[in-house]
Amino acid sequence: MREDDFTLSDVRVLDLSEDVAGPFCSKLLAGLGAEVIKVERPGSGDVSRRAGPFPGVAPHPEQSALFLYMNTGKKGITLDIAGRTGAAILRCLVQECDILVESFPPGYLERWGLGYAALERLHPGLIYTSVTPFGQSGPYRDYKGSELIAQAIGALMQTIGLPDREPLRIGGNPALYTTGMSAFSATMIALYVRDVQGDGQHVDVSAMETIAVAQIHSSIHHQFGRAPARRESPLVRAKDGWVSPGLERGVRQDTWARVCELIGRPDLKDDPAFNTPEARREHQQDLLAILGTWTATRPKEEIYHIFQEFQSVAGYVATVEDLSASGQLAARQFFQAIDHPATGTAIYPGAPFRIQGDPWRHTRAPLLGEHNSEIYGGRLGFAAAELARLRALGII
Amino acid sequence: MTKLALEGLRIVDLTQIAAGPYATLLLGFMGAEIIKVESCARMDINRGQARPTPETYRMYPQGVPGERPWNRAAHHIHRNGNKLSVTLDLASARGKELFVKLTAICDALIENYRASVLDRLGIGYAALSGVNPRLVYVKISSQGATGPEKDYGSLGSTLEQSAGLASITGYDDGRPLMTNETYPDPVVGILTVGALMTALRRRRQTGKGAFVDLSQREATVALLGEAVVDYSRSGRVPAPIGNGHPLMVPHGVYPCQGDDSWVAVAVGSDDEWRGLCQAIGRPDLAEDARFAAAPVRRRNQAALDAILSAWTRARDHYQAMHILQGHGVPAGALLTGGEVIADPHLEARNFWDAVDHPEAGTYQQVTTPWRLSKHPRRASKPAPALGEHNSYVFGKLLGLSPPEIAALEAQGIVGTRPTGSGEP
């Protein structure tokens, strides 16, 4: 039963995954209060420790922003699972856990007796979540993936960017994060079912399929007759950046008239080129040119607020700096300051959703092997000499 | 017969457009009973206009709106499969009363109206949880249920700007671009499933419902984690860098045979670089000092891109991907909408479901980004016609008699045709 205020206080997760997608899944579980034990390779640790960005010029394995963000709220141990002793220790740990998250190439863990079939026999209630570029089956299952590859093969990229240029990816790691969200949602379905029906199961999550789900227009338009194409974004320059007026969809009837008054062009109120959302969509470039003379002298966030007051769906291109200055995000205390011994205090995005009344765990990522003594000594009861021996062998 | 994962869960779906409907589509696949509530005066915007104008015909299969365009609009059928449809005028007292009764026999409600719309109608969380304290109420909104911008409206295309995603998307001229794919919508749809399941598990343990507050903006900012953390330590504000990558070289798309056809290549290690040299028949490049490690490859990127493009141009994008992957190089064809539907890997994994929709014809339905070994998803059911399940829901579930339902129809509280569509 629930031990304290966290939603998932009674859940324990063994996290063998690395990089972005798997760790983001277990980060969400940790945020909800599950005890997440992150298992890293002795010595080098998670690849995201080498990814950065780093605050200084030189990379440092405890200072990579990607690693620090992906692993908040987790405990960290090291273990070389590619060996008989390491695999045996992992099997001990598995028996203490409800969920295992992994991101190895399909078949890799089976070689060490750690595949789902073997662990299911050991622990039938285990939920075993595999997060990979292409999934556990099919002709591409052994192919390598990445953020870029997922956006490409999931049919997302082909329509992003400008018509006279090459296709463009979305910046950052959105496809891998979203794959982590898929893994989180699927794992929570499996956990719910286990609570009701008793059995765990193997959850197979693929980045390619996540993106194939996330692309909307490419496959719709292909099937229903309009070829989607790369196109200009409906953005217009503000004094300090870019805004979209948001007048093409989902606005109230009187919005356009109010905009015409605002920009000093009452003559356009009844202009059939602009007086319906469809017409504004049709004549988007002309519309942006007209609005542009007004927006160019005003700050983007101010324009966003003014147009939102008119019940439009206006937006402004917020940079990371703008996000940190957003009144809305501040009012909701979305950002969290988290201290870390190697980097000092940094600001992190907080809970991506909130269950009213339940807290979200905002604690820092573990140092490499930080919880070895607690988990191996305290939890598994290894004597100090045994720990020292495993350390000497490079197993932990 | 395997039991469906979420069999027995009943969910009221007051969502529209994309984020919410995605969530309930996925929950429907896993076996939940989804009751989509619209009104004849205000259908889901995805259903289009009651009487579409010719400019919008392209949003219907074969460009034809048909007799009941609202039942065959492309964006409606794309993400409303696996749901039941009822209509209910929530502005009327009787409509509200029936809605409250409906939520009383449901496990969860998901909605994505502007923050205070349902509170104003008197059917917000406070009112509904008074009647059904076990109700899990998931509120998806643009900005969250609180704060000065809580009533702001948005689309996925707005959110990718206000959440920062557009600021790091673009070519290397620094100009931001949008995704053309309203990316925050499907992302939030996928995340909502987990949020709901977490709250339902909590309900099993505590016996109590919950209010789940999901801000689309916050869920999207969460995708920029490393940039936010880095900004707070270094003051660096990231700008678009095209298809490049801070560490990997080569990293980008290369032109292939055919019109506008491309392959993506992402070389993350020296092993992968050597694999690439082998794959393109240039093992000599692996020894070439100009390309020995990622930093020098970056300095000599123009020469590298010319060599690689010359090789990719002579090949079809799938062929280039298979050859590169055969040498351990991360590569992926940039698939079009048609190609992702026909892709052999997704076919082998039964990713797409063929659907025969009574009013829209046949199409391939996108399914789930996950597979549960013991609880496969159910086969897609076509998106429902407006009000198709009024008699099942109001009659069978709420116990209204046929004359009572007929009276509701006569009063315009329920129906199967949108206001303004004219008589059949």
Coordinates of N, CA and C in Angstrom, one line a residue, chain B residues 123-318:
Chain B
I123 N -20.3 22.1 -14.7 CA -20.1 20.6 -14.8 C -18.5 20.4 -14.7
G124 N -17.9 21.2 -13.9 CA -16.4 21.0 -13.8 C -16.1 20.0 -12.7
Y125 N -14.9 19.8 -12.4 CA -14.5 18.7 -11.5 C -15.2 18.8 -10.1
A126 N -15.3 20.0 -9.6 CA -16.0 20.1 -8.3 C -17.4 19.5 -8.3
A127 N -18.1 19.9 -9.3 CA -19.5 19.4 -9.4 C -19.6 17.9 -9.7
L128 N -18.8 17.4 -10.6 CA -18.8 16.0 -11.0 C -18.3 15.1 -9.9
S129 N -17.3 15.5 -9.2 CA -16.7 14.7 -8.1 C -17.7 14.6 -6.9
G130 N -18.5 15.6 -6.8 CA -19.5 15.6 -5.7 C -20.5 14.4 -6.0
V131 N -20.8 14.2 -7.2 CA -21.7 13.1 -7.6 C -21.0 11.8 -7.6
N132 N -19.8 11.8 -8.2 CA -19.0 10.5 -8.4 C -17.6 10.8 -7.8
P133 N -17.4 10.6 -6.5 CA -16.1 10.8 -5.9 C -15.0 10.0 -6.4
R134 N -15.4 8.9 -7.1 CA -14.3 8.0 -7.7 C -13.9 8.4 -9.1
L135 N -14.5 9.5 -9.6 CA -14.2 9.9 -11.0 C -12.7 10.5 -11.1
V136 N -12.0 10.0 -12.0 CA -10.7 10.6 -12.4 C -10.9 11.6 -13.5
Y137 N -10.6 12.8 -13.2 CA -10.9 13.9 -14.2 C -9.6 14.4 -14.7
V138 N -9.4 14.2 -16.0 CA -8.1 14.7 -16.6 C -8.4 15.9 -17.4
K139 N -7.8 17.0 -17.0 CA -8.0 18.2 -17.7 C -6.7 18.5 -18.5
I140 N -6.9 18.4 -19.8 CA -5.8 18.8 -20.7 C -6.1 20.3 -21.1
S141 N -5.1 21.2 -20.9 CA -5.4 22.5 -21.4 C -4.1 23.1 -21.9
S142 N -4.2 24.2 -22.6 CA -3.1 24.8 -23.2 C -2.0 25.2 -22.2
Q143 N -2.5 25.8 -21.1 CA -1.6 26.4 -20.1 C -1.7 25.9 -18.7
G144 N -2.6 24.9 -18.6 CA -2.8 24.4 -17.2 C -4.0 25.0 -16.6
A145 N -4.5 24.4 -15.5 CA -5.8 24.8 -14.9 C -5.7 26.1 -14.1
T146 N -4.5 26.6 -13.9 CA -4.3 27.8 -13.0 C -3.3 28.7 -13.7
G147 N -3.2 29.9 -13.1 CA -2.2 30.9 -13.7 C -2.9 31.9 -14.6
P148 N -2.2 33.0 -14.8 CA -2.8 34.1 -15.5 C -3.2 33.8 -17.0
E149 N -2.6 32.8 -17.6 CA -2.9 32.4 -19.0 C -3.8 31.2 -19.1
K150 N -4.4 30.9 -17.9 CA -5.2 29.6 -18.0 C -6.3 29.6 -19.0
D151 N -6.8 30.7 -19.4 CA -7.9 30.7 -20.3 C -7.5 30.9 -21.8
Y152 N -6.2 31.0 -22.0 CA -5.6 31.1 -23.3 C -5.9 29.9 -24.1
G153 N -6.2 30.2 -25.4 CA -6.5 29.1 -26.3 C -5.3 28.8 -27.2
S154 N -5.2 27.6 -27.7 CA -4.1 27.3 -28.6 C -4.3 26.1 -29.4
L155 N -3.5 26.0 -30.4 CA -3.5 24.7 -31.2 C -2.1 24.2 -31.0
G156 N -1.8 23.0 -31.4 CA -0.5 22.4 -31.4 C 0.5 23.3 -32.0
S157 N 0.1 24.0 -33.1 CA 1.0 24.9 -33.8 C 1.4 26.1 -33.0
T158 N 0.5 26.5 -32.1 CA 0.8 27.6 -31.1 C 1.8 27.2 -30.1
L159 N 1.5 26.0 -29.6 CA 2.3 25.5 -28.4 C 3.7 25.2 -28.8
E160 N 3.9 24.8 -30.0 CA 5.3 24.5 -30.3 C 6.1 25.8 -30.3
Q161 N 5.5 26.9 -30.4 CA 6.2 28.2 -30.3 C 6.3 28.6 -28.8
S162 N 5.1 28.6 -28.1 CA 5.2 29.2 -26.7 C 5.9 28.2 -25.8
A163 N 6.1 27.0 -26.2 CA 6.8 26.0 -25.3 C 8.3 25.9 -25.7
G164 N 8.7 26.7 -26.7 CA 10.2 26.7 -27.0 C 10.6 25.9 -28.1
L165 N 9.8 24.9 -28.6 CA 10.3 23.9 -29.6 C 10.7 24.6 -30.9
A166 N 9.9 25.6 -31.3 CA 10.2 26.3 -32.6 C 11.5 27.1 -32.5
S167 N 11.8 27.5 -31.3 CA 13.1 28.3 -31.2 C 14.3 27.6 -31.5
I168 N 14.2 26.2 -31.4 CA 15.4 25.4 -31.7 C 15.2 24.6 -33.0
T169 N 14.2 24.9 -33.8 CA 13.9 24.2 -35.0 C 14.1 25.2 -36.2
G170 N 14.9 24.8 -37.1 CA 15.1 25.7 -38.3 C 16.4 25.4 -38.9
Y171 N 16.7 26.0 -40.0 CA 18.0 25.8 -40.7 C 19.0 26.6 -39.9
D172 N 20.3 26.7 -40.4 CA 21.3 27.3 -39.6 C 21.3 28.8 -39.7
D173 N 20.3 29.4 -40.4 CA 20.3 30.9 -40.5 C 19.6 31.5 -39.2
G174 N 19.3 30.6 -38.3 CA 18.7 31.1 -37.0 C 17.3 31.4 -37.0
R175 N 16.6 31.4 -38.2 CA 15.2 31.7 -38.2 C 14.4 30.5 -37.7
P176 N 13.5 30.7 -36.8 CA 12.7 29.6 -36.3 C 11.7 29.1 -37.3
L177 N 11.4 27.8 -37.3 CA 10.3 27.3 -38.1 C 9.4 26.4 -37.3
M178 N 8.2 26.2 -37.8 CA 7.3 25.4 -37.1 C 7.3 23.9 -37.7
T179 N 6.7 23.0 -37.0 CA 6.9 21.6 -37.4 C 6.0 21.2 -38.5
N180 N 5.0 22.0 -38.8 CA 3.9 21.7 -39.8 C 3.1 20.4 -39.3
E181 N 3.4 20.0 -38.2 CA 2.8 18.7 -37.7 C 2.2 18.9 -36.3
T182 N 2.0 20.1 -35.9 CA 1.4 20.3 -34.5 C 1.9 19.3 -33.5
Y183 N 3.3 19.2 -33.5 CA 3.9 18.1 -32.7 C 3.4 18.0 -31.3
P184 N 3.2 19.1 -30.5 CA 2.8 18.9 -29.1 C 1.4 18.2 -29.0
D185 N 0.6 18.1 -30.0 CA -0.7 17.4 -29.8 C -0.5 15.9 -29.7
P186 N 0.1 15.2 -30.6 CA 0.3 13.8 -30.4 C 1.1 13.5 -29.1
V187 N 2.1 14.3 -28.8 CA 2.9 14.1 -27.7 C 2.1 14.1 -26.4
V188 N 1.2 15.1 -26.3 CA 0.3 15.2 -25.1 C -0.7 14.0 -25.1
G189 N -1.1 13.6 -26.3 CA -2.1 12.5 -26.3 C -1.4 11.3 -25.8
I190 N -0.2 11.0 -26.2 CA 0.5 9.8 -25.7 C 0.8 9.9 -24.2
L191 N 1.2 11.1 -23.7 CA 1.5 11.2 -22.3 C 0.2 11.1 -21.4
T192 N -0.9 11.6 -21.9 CA -2.1 11.6 -21.2 C -2.5 10.2 -20.8
V193 N -2.2 9.2 -21.6 CA -2.6 7.8 -21.3 C -1.9 7.4 -20.0
G194 N -0.6 7.7 -19.8 CA 0.1 7.4 -18.6 C -0.4 8.1 -17.4
A195 N -0.7 9.4 -17.6 CA -1.2 10.2 -16.5 C -2.5 9.6 -16.0
L196 N -3.4 9.3 -16.9 CA -4.7 8.7 -16.5 C -4.5 7.4 -15.8
M197 N -3.6 6.5 -16.4 CA -3.4 5.2 -15.8 C -2.9 5.3 -14.3
T198 N -2.0 6.3 -14.2 CA -1.4 6.6 -12.8 C -2.5 6.9 -11.9
A199 N -3.4 7.8 -12.3 CA -4.5 8.2 -11.4 C -5.5 7.1 -11.1
L200 N -5.7 6.3 -12.1 CA -6.6 5.1 -11.9 C -6.0 4.1 -11.0
R201 N -4.7 3.9 -11.0 CA -4.0 3.0 -10.1 C -4.2 3.6 -8.7
R202 N -3.9 4.9 -8.6 CA -4.1 5.5 -7.3 C -5.5 5.4 -6.7
R203 N -6.5 5.4 -7.6 CA -7.9 5.3 -7.2 C -8.1 3.9 -6.7
R204 N -7.5 2.9 -7.3 CA -7.6 1.5 -6.8 C -7.1 1.4 -5.4
Q205 N -6.1 2.2 -5.1 CA -5.5 2.0 -3.7 C -6.2 2.9 -2.7
T206 N -6.6 4.1 -3.1 CA -7.2 5.0 -2.1 C -8.7 5.0 -2.1
G207 N -9.3 4.5 -3.2 CA -10.8 4.6 -3.4 C -11.2 5.9 -3.8
K208 N -10.3 6.8 -4.1 CA -10.7 8.2 -4.4 C -10.4 8.6 -5.8
G209 N -11.2 9.4 -6.4 CA -10.9 9.9 -7.8 C -9.8 11.0 -7.6
A210 N -9.6 11.7 -8.7 CA -8.5 12.7 -8.7 C -8.7 13.7 -9.8
F211 N -8.1 14.8 -9.6 CA -8.1 15.8 -10.7 C -6.7 15.9 -11.3
V212 N -6.5 15.6 -12.5 CA -5.2 15.6 -13.2 C -5.1 16.9 -14.1
D213 N -4.1 17.7 -13.8 CA -4.0 19.0 -14.5 C -2.8 18.8 -15.4
L214 N -3.1 18.8 -16.7 CA -2.0 18.6 -17.7 C -2.0 19.8 -18.6
S215 N -0.9 20.6 -18.5 CA -0.7 21.7 -19.3 C 0.1 21.3 -20.6
Q216 N -0.5 21.5 -21.7 CA 0.2 21.1 -22.9 C 1.6 21.9 -23.1
R217 N 1.5 23.1 -22.6 CA 2.8 23.9 -22.7 C 3.9 23.3 -21.9
E218 N 3.5 22.9 -20.6 CA 4.5 22.4 -19.7 C 5.0 21.0 -20.2
A219 N 4.1 20.2 -20.7 CA 4.5 18.9 -21.2 C 5.4 19.0 -22.4
T220 N 5.3 20.1 -23.2 CA 6.2 20.3 -24.3 C 7.5 20.9 -23.9
V221 N 7.5 21.8 -22.9 CA 8.7 22.4 -22.4 C 9.6 21.2 -21.8
A222 N 8.9 20.2 -21.3 CA 9.6 19.1 -20.7 C 10.5 18.4 -21.8
L223 N 10.2 18.6 -23.1 CA 11.0 18.0 -24.1 C 12.3 18.8 -24.3
L224 N 12.5 19.9 -23.7 CA 13.7 20.7 -23.9 C 14.6 20.7 -22.6
G225 N 14.4 19.6 -21.9 CA 15.1 19.6 -20.6 C 16.6 20.0 -20.5
E226 N 17.4 19.4 -21.4 CA 18.8 19.7 -21.3 C 19.1 21.1 -21.7
A227 N 18.3 21.7 -22.6 CA 18.5 23.1 -22.9 C 18.2 24.1 -21.8
V228 N 17.1 23.7 -21.0 CA 16.7 24.5 -19.9 C 17.8 24.5 -18.8
V229 N 18.2 23.2 -18.5 CA 19.2 23.1 -17.5 C 20.5 23.8 -17.9
D230 N 20.9 23.7 -19.1 CA 22.1 24.3 -19.6 C 22.0 25.8 -19.5
Y231 N 20.9 26.4 -19.9 CA 20.7 27.8 -19.9 C 20.9 28.3 -18.4
S232 N 20.3 27.6 -17.5 CA 20.4 28.1 -16.1 C 21.8 28.1 -15.6
R233 N 22.7 27.3 -16.2 CA 24.1 27.2 -15.7 C 25.0 28.1 -16.5
S234 N 24.8 28.2 -17.8 CA 25.8 28.8 -18.7 C 25.2 30.1 -19.3
G235 N 23.9 30.3 -19.3 CA 23.3 31.4 -20.0 C 23.2 31.3 -21.5
R236 N 23.5 30.1 -22.0 CA 23.5 29.9 -23.4 C 22.0 29.7 -23.8
V237 N 21.6 30.4 -24.9 CA 20.2 30.2 -25.4 C 20.4 29.5 -26.8
P238 N 19.9 28.3 -26.8 CA 20.1 27.5 -28.1 C 19.3 28.1 -29.2
A239 N 19.9 28.1 -30.4 CA 19.2 28.5 -31.6 C 19.1 27.3 -32.6
P240 N 18.3 27.4 -33.7 CA 18.3 26.3 -34.6 C 19.7 26.0 -35.2
I241 N 20.0 24.7 -35.4 CA 21.2 24.3 -36.0 C 20.9 23.3 -37.2
G242 N 19.8 23.5 -37.8 CA 19.5 22.7 -39.0 C 19.4 21.2 -38.6
N243 N 20.0 20.3 -39.4 CA 20.0 18.9 -39.1 C 21.3 18.5 -38.4
G244 N 22.1 19.5 -38.1 CA 23.4 19.1 -37.5 C 23.3 18.6 -36.1
H245 N 24.4 18.3 -35.5 CA 24.4 17.7 -34.1 C 25.7 18.2 -33.4
P246 N 25.6 18.6 -32.2 CA 26.8 19.1 -31.5 C 28.0 18.2 -31.5
L247 N 27.7 16.8 -31.5 CA 28.8 15.9 -31.4 C 29.0 15.0 -32.7
M248 N 27.9 14.7 -33.3 CA 28.0 13.7 -34.4 C 28.3 14.4 -35.8
V249 N 29.2 13.8 -36.5 CA 29.5 14.2 -37.9 C 29.9 12.9 -38.7
P250 N 29.3 12.7 -39.8 CA 28.2 13.4 -40.4 C 26.8 13.1 -39.7
H251 N 26.0 14.1 -39.8 CA 24.7 14.1 -39.2 C 23.7 14.9 -40.0
G252 N 22.9 14.3 -40.8 CA 22.1 15.1 -41.7 C 21.3 14.3 -42.7
V253 N 20.7 14.9 -43.7 CA 20.0 14.2 -44.7 C 20.7 14.4 -46.0
Y254 N 20.7 13.3 -46.8 CA 21.4 13.3 -48.1 C 20.5 12.9 -49.2
P255 N 20.6 13.5 -50.3 CA 19.7 13.3 -51.4 C 19.8 11.9 -52.1
C256 N 18.7 11.3 -52.4 CA 18.8 10.0 -53.1 C 18.1 10.1 -54.4
Q257 N 18.1 8.9 -55.1 CA 17.5 8.9 -56.4 C 16.0 9.2 -56.3
G258 N 15.5 9.9 -57.4 CA 14.1 10.2 -57.4 C 13.9 11.6 -56.9
D259 N 12.7 12.1 -56.9 CA 12.3 13.4 -56.6 C 12.2 13.6 -55.1
D260 N 12.9 14.5 -54.6 CA 12.7 14.9 -53.1 C 12.8 13.6 -52.2
S261 N 13.8 12.8 -52.4 CA 13.9 11.6 -51.7 C 15.2 11.7 -50.9
W262 N 15.2 11.3 -49.7 CA 16.4 11.5 -48.8 C 16.7 10.4 -47.8
V263 N 17.9 10.3 -47.4 CA 18.3 9.4 -46.4 C 18.9 10.1 -45.2
A264 N 18.6 9.8 -44.0 CA 19.2 10.5 -42.8 C 20.4 9.6 -42.4
V265 N 21.5 10.2 -42.0 CA 22.7 9.5 -41.5 C 23.1 10.2 -40.2
A266 N 23.4 9.4 -39.2 CA 23.8 9.9 -37.9 C 25.0 9.1 -37.4
V267 N 26.2 9.6 -37.6 CA 27.4 8.8 -37.2 C 27.8 9.3 -35.8
G268 N 27.7 8.4 -34.9 CA 28.0 8.8 -33.5 C 29.3 8.3 -32.9
S269 N 30.0 7.4 -33.7 CA 31.3 6.9 -33.1 C 32.2 6.7 -34.3
D270 N 33.5 6.5 -33.9 CA 34.5 6.2 -35.0 C 34.2 4.9 -35.6
D271 N 33.7 3.9 -34.9 CA 33.3 2.6 -35.5 C 32.3 2.8 -36.6
E272 N 31.3 3.7 -36.3 CA 30.3 3.9 -37.2 C 30.9 4.6 -38.5
W273 N 31.8 5.5 -38.2 CA 32.5 6.2 -39.4 C 33.2 5.2 -40.3
R274 N 33.9 4.3 -39.6 CA 34.6 3.3 -40.4 C 33.6 2.4 -41.2
G275 N 32.5 2.1 -40.5 CA 31.4 1.3 -41.2 C 30.9 2.1 -42.4
L276 N 30.7 3.4 -42.3 CA 30.2 4.2 -43.4 C 31.2 4.2 -44.6
C277 N 32.5 4.3 -44.2 CA 33.5 4.3 -45.3 C 33.4 2.9 -46.1
Q278 N 33.3 1.8 -45.3 CA 33.1 0.5 -46.0 C 31.9 0.5 -46.8
A279 N 30.8 1.0 -46.2 CA 29.5 0.9 -46.9 C 29.5 1.6 -48.2
I280 N 30.2 2.7 -48.3 CA 30.1 3.5 -49.6 C 31.3 3.1 -50.5
G281 N 32.0 2.0 -50.1 CA 33.1 1.5 -51.0 C 34.3 2.4 -50.9
R282 N 34.5 3.2 -49.9 CA 35.7 4.1 -49.8 C 36.5 3.8 -48.5
P283 N 37.0 2.5 -48.3 CA 37.7 2.3 -47.1 C 38.9 3.2 -46.9
D284 N 39.4 3.8 -48.0 CA 40.5 4.7 -47.9 C 40.2 5.9 -47.0
L285 N 38.9 6.3 -47.0 CA 38.5 7.5 -46.2 C 38.7 7.3 -44.7
A286 N 38.6 6.1 -44.3 CA 38.8 5.8 -42.9 C 40.3 6.1 -42.4
E287 N 41.2 6.2 -43.4 CA 42.6 6.5 -43.1 C 42.9 8.0 -43.4
D288 N 41.9 8.7 -44.0 CA 42.1 10.0 -44.4 C 42.1 11.0 -43.2
A289 N 43.2 11.7 -43.1 CA 43.3 12.6 -41.9 C 42.3 13.7 -41.8
R290 N 41.7 14.0 -43.0 CA 40.6 15.1 -43.0 C 39.4 14.6 -42.2
F291 N 39.3 13.3 -42.1 CA 38.0 12.8 -41.6 C 38.3 11.8 -40.4
A292 N 39.4 12.0 -39.8 CA 39.8 11.0 -38.8 C 38.9 11.0 -37.5
A293 N 38.4 12.1 -37.1 CA 37.6 12.2 -35.9 C 36.5 13.2 -36.1
A294 N 35.5 13.2 -35.3 CA 34.3 14.1 -35.5 C 34.7 15.6 -35.6
P295 N 35.6 16.1 -34.7 CA 35.9 17.5 -34.9 C 36.6 17.9 -36.2
V296 N 37.4 17.0 -36.7 CA 38.0 17.3 -38.1 C 37.0 17.1 -39.2
R297 N 36.2 16.1 -39.0 CA 35.1 15.8 -40.0 C 34.2 17.1 -40.1
R298 N 34.0 17.7 -39.0 CA 33.2 18.9 -39.0 C 33.9 20.0 -39.8
R299 N 35.2 20.2 -39.6 CA 35.9 21.2 -40.3 C 35.9 20.9 -41.8
N300 N 35.9 19.7 -42.2 CA 35.9 19.3 -43.6 C 34.6 18.8 -44.1
Q301 N 33.5 19.3 -43.5 CA 32.2 18.8 -43.7 C 31.8 19.0 -45.2
A302 N 32.1 20.1 -45.8 CA 31.7 20.3 -47.2 C 32.3 19.1 -48.1
A303 N 33.5 18.8 -47.9 CA 34.1 17.7 -48.7 C 33.5 16.4 -48.4
L304 N 33.2 16.2 -47.1 CA 32.6 14.9 -46.7 C 31.2 14.8 -47.3
D305 N 30.4 15.9 -47.2 CA 29.0 15.9 -47.7 C 29.0 15.6 -49.2
A306 N 30.0 16.2 -49.9 CA 30.0 16.0 -51.4 C 30.3 14.5 -51.7
I307 N 31.2 13.9 -51.0 CA 31.5 12.4 -51.2 C 30.2 11.6 -50.9
L308 N 29.6 11.9 -49.7 CA 28.5 11.0 -49.3 C 27.3 11.3 -50.2
S309 N 27.1 12.5 -50.6 CA 25.9 12.8 -51.5 C 26.1 12.1 -52.8
A310 N 27.3 12.1 -53.3 CA 27.5 11.4 -54.6 C 27.1 10.0 -54.5
W311 N 27.4 9.4 -53.4 CA 27.0 8.0 -53.2 C 25.5 7.8 -53.0
T312 N 24.9 8.6 -52.2 CA 23.5 8.5 -51.9 C 22.6 8.8 -53.2
R313 N 23.1 9.8 -54.0 CA 22.3 10.2 -55.2 C 22.1 9.0 -56.2
A314 N 23.0 8.1 -56.1 CA 23.0 6.9 -57.0 C 22.1 5.8 -56.5
R315 N 21.5 6.1 -55.4 CA 20.7 5.0 -54.7 C 19.3 5.5 -54.3
D316 N 18.4 4.5 -54.2 CA 17.1 4.8 -53.7 C 17.2 4.9 -52.1
H317 N 16.4 5.7 -51.5 CA 16.6 6.0 -50.1 C 16.5 4.7 -49.2
Y318 N 15.7 3.8 -49.6 CA 15.6 2.6 -48.8 C 16.9 1.8 -49.0

